[in-house]
Tab-separated table of C-alpha atoms in Angstrom:
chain	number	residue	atom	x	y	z
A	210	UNK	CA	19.783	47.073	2.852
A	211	UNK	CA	21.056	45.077	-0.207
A	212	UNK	CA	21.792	42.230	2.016
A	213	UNK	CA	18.383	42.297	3.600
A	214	UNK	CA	16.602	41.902	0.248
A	215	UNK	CA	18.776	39.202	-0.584
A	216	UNK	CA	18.022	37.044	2.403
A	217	UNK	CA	14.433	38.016	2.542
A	218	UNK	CA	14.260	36.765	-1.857
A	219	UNK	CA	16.244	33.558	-0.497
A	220	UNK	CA	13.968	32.865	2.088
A	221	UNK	CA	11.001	33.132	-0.205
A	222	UNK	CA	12.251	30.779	-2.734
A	223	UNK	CA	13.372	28.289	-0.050
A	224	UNK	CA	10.079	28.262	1.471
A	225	UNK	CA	8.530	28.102	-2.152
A	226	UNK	CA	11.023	25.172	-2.752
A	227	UNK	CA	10.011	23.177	0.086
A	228	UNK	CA	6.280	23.619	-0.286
A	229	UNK	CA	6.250	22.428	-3.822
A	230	UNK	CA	4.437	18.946	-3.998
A	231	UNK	CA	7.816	16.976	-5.133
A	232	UNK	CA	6.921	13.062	-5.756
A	233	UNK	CA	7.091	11.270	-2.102
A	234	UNK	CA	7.275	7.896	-4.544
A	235	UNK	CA	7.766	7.807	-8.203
A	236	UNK	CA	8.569	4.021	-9.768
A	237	UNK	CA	7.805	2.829	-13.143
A	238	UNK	CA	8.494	-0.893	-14.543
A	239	UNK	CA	9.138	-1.873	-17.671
A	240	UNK	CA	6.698	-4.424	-19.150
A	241	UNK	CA	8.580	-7.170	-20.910
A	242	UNK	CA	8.698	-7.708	-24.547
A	243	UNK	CA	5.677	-4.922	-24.767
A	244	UNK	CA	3.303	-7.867	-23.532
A	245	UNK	CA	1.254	-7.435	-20.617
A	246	UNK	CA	-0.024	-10.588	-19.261
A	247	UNK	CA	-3.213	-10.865	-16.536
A	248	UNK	CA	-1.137	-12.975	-14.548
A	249	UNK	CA	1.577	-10.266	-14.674
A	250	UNK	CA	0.943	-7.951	-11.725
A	251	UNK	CA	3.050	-4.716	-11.381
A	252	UNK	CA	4.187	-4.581	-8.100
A	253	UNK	CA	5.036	-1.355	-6.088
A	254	UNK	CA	6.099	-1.332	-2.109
A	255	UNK	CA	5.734	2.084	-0.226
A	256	UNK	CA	7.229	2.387	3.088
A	257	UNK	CA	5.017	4.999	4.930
A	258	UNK	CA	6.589	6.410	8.195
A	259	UNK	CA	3.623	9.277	9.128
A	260	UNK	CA	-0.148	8.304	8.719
A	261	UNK	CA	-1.626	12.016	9.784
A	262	UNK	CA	-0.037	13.460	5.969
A	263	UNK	CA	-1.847	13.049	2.902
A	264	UNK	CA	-0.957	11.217	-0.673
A	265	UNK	CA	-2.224	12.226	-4.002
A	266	UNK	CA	-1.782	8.674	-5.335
A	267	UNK	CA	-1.633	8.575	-9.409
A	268	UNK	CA	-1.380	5.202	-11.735
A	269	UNK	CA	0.657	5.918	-14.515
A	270	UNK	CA	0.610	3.947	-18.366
A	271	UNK	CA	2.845	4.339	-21.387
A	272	UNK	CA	2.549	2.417	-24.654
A	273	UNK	CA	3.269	2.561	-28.036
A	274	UNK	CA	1.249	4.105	-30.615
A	275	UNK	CA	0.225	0.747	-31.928
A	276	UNK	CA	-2.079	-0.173	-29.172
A	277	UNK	CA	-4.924	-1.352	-30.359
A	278	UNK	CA	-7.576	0.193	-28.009
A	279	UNK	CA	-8.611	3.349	-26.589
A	280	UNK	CA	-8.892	2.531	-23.617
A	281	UNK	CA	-7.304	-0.166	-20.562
A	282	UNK	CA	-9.047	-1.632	-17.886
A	283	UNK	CA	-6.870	-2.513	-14.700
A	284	UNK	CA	-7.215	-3.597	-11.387
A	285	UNK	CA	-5.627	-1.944	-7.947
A	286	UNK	CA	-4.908	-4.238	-5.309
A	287	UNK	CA	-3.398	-2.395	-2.327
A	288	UNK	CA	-2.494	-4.403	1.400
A	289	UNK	CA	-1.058	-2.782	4.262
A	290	UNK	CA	-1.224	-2.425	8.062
A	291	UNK	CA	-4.657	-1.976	9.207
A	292	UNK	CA	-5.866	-2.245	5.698
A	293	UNK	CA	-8.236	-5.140	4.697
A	294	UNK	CA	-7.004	-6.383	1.048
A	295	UNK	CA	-8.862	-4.227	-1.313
A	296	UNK	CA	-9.210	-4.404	-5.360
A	297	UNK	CA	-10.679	-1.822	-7.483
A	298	UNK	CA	-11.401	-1.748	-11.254
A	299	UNK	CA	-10.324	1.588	-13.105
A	300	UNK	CA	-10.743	2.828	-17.150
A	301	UNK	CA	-7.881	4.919	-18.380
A	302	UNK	CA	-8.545	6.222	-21.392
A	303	UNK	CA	-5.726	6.164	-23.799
A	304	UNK	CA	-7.731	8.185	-27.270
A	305	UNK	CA	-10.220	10.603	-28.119
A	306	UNK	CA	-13.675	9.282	-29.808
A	307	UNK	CA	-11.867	10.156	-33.264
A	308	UNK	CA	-8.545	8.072	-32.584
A	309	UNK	CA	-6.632	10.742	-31.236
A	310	UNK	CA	-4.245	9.220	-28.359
A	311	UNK	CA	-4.192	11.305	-25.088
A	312	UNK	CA	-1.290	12.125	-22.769
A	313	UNK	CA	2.002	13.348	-22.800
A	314	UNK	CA	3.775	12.612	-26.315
A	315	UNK	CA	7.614	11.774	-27.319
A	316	UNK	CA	7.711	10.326	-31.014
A	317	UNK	CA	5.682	6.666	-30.855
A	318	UNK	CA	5.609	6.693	-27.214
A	319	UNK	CA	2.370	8.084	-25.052
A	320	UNK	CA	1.860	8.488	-21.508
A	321	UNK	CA	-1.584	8.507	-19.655
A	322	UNK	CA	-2.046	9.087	-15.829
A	323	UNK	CA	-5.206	8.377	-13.556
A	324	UNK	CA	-5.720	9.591	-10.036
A	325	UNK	CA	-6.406	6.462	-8.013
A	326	UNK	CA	-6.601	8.399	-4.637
A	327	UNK	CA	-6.839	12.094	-3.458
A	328	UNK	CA	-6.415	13.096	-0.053
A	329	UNK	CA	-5.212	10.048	1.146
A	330	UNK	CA	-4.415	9.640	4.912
A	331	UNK	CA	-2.554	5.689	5.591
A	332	UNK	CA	-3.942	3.797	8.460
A	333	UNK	CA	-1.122	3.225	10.041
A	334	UNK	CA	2.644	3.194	9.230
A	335	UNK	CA	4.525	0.670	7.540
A	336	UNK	CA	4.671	-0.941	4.141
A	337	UNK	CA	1.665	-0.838	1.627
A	338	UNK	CA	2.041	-2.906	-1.851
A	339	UNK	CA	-0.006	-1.529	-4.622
A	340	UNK	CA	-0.298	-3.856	-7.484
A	341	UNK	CA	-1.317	-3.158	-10.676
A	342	UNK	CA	-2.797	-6.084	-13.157
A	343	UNK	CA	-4.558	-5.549	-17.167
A	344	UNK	CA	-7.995	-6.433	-16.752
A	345	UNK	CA	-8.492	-6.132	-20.553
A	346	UNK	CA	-10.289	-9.561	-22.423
A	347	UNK	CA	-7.396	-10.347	-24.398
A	348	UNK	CA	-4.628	-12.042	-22.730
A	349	UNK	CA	-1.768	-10.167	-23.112
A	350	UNK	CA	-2.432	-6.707	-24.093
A	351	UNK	CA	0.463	-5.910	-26.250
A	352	UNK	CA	2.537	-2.930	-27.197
A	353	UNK	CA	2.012	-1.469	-23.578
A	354	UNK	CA	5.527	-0.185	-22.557
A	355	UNK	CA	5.488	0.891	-19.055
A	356	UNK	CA	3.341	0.626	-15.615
A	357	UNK	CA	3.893	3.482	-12.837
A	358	UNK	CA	2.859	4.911	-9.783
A	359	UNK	CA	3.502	7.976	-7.902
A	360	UNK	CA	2.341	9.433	-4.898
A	361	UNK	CA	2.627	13.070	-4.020
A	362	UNK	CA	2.911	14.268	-0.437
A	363	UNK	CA	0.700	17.454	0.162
């Protein structure tokens, strides 16, 4: 009876194991020097090798808590198979209305996340490049730290 229990509590955790949404794709990239240029696209290439699952697909931003603004304006541009070259414009916002900076925290350091796409079903398989370039006036944005993405298979 012991030994039923046991594989019956090891099955549940297994299956609760493999259900969890783990990141399918999880990169970040440094931005050099803390100085993020327009011409300075952040480049990220999925391989996708089943178009009938579905992506949570999340943008990712960490900077320094001497960014000047409380927001940053970027633009996605994503290509693929079967995918006419797209661009969208997106706000993260980094601070609260009374300065307050958002995200996760570790000392000077902040990270913000956005959710570019829910639900997602690819086109078709193969590889899809998701770039990510400031779309802020000034030119560069400084004390920006990091650019990410990550997709979640559900």
């Amino acid at each position: 009876m012991k030994l039923h229990k046991k594989v019956v509590g090891f099955s549940v955790l297994f299956l609760m194991l493999a259900c969890s949404n783990q990141p399918f794709y999880d990169v970040y990239k440094t931005v050099p020097n803390r100085q993020w240029h327009h011409h300075e696209k952040q480049a990220f290439q999925v391989h996708i090798t089943e178009n009938s699952a579905r992506y949570d697909i999340w943008a990712y931003i960490r900077h320094s808590g001497e960014y000047d603004y409380a927001n940053l304006f970027f633009l996605l541009h994503e290509t693929g198979p079967q995918l006419a070259d797209t661009s969208y414009r997106h706000e993260l916002t980094l601070a609260t209305t009374d300065g307050r900076w958002t995200g996760k925290s570790a000392g000077n350091l902040y990270e913000n996340r956005l959710l570019l796409k829910e639900d997602y079903i690819f086109p078709d398989t193969g590889i899809y490049t998701f770039e990510i370039e400031q779309n802020m006036q000034e030119d560069p944005i400084l004390n920006i730290t990091d650019i990410g993405l990550k997709m979640v298979r559900k």
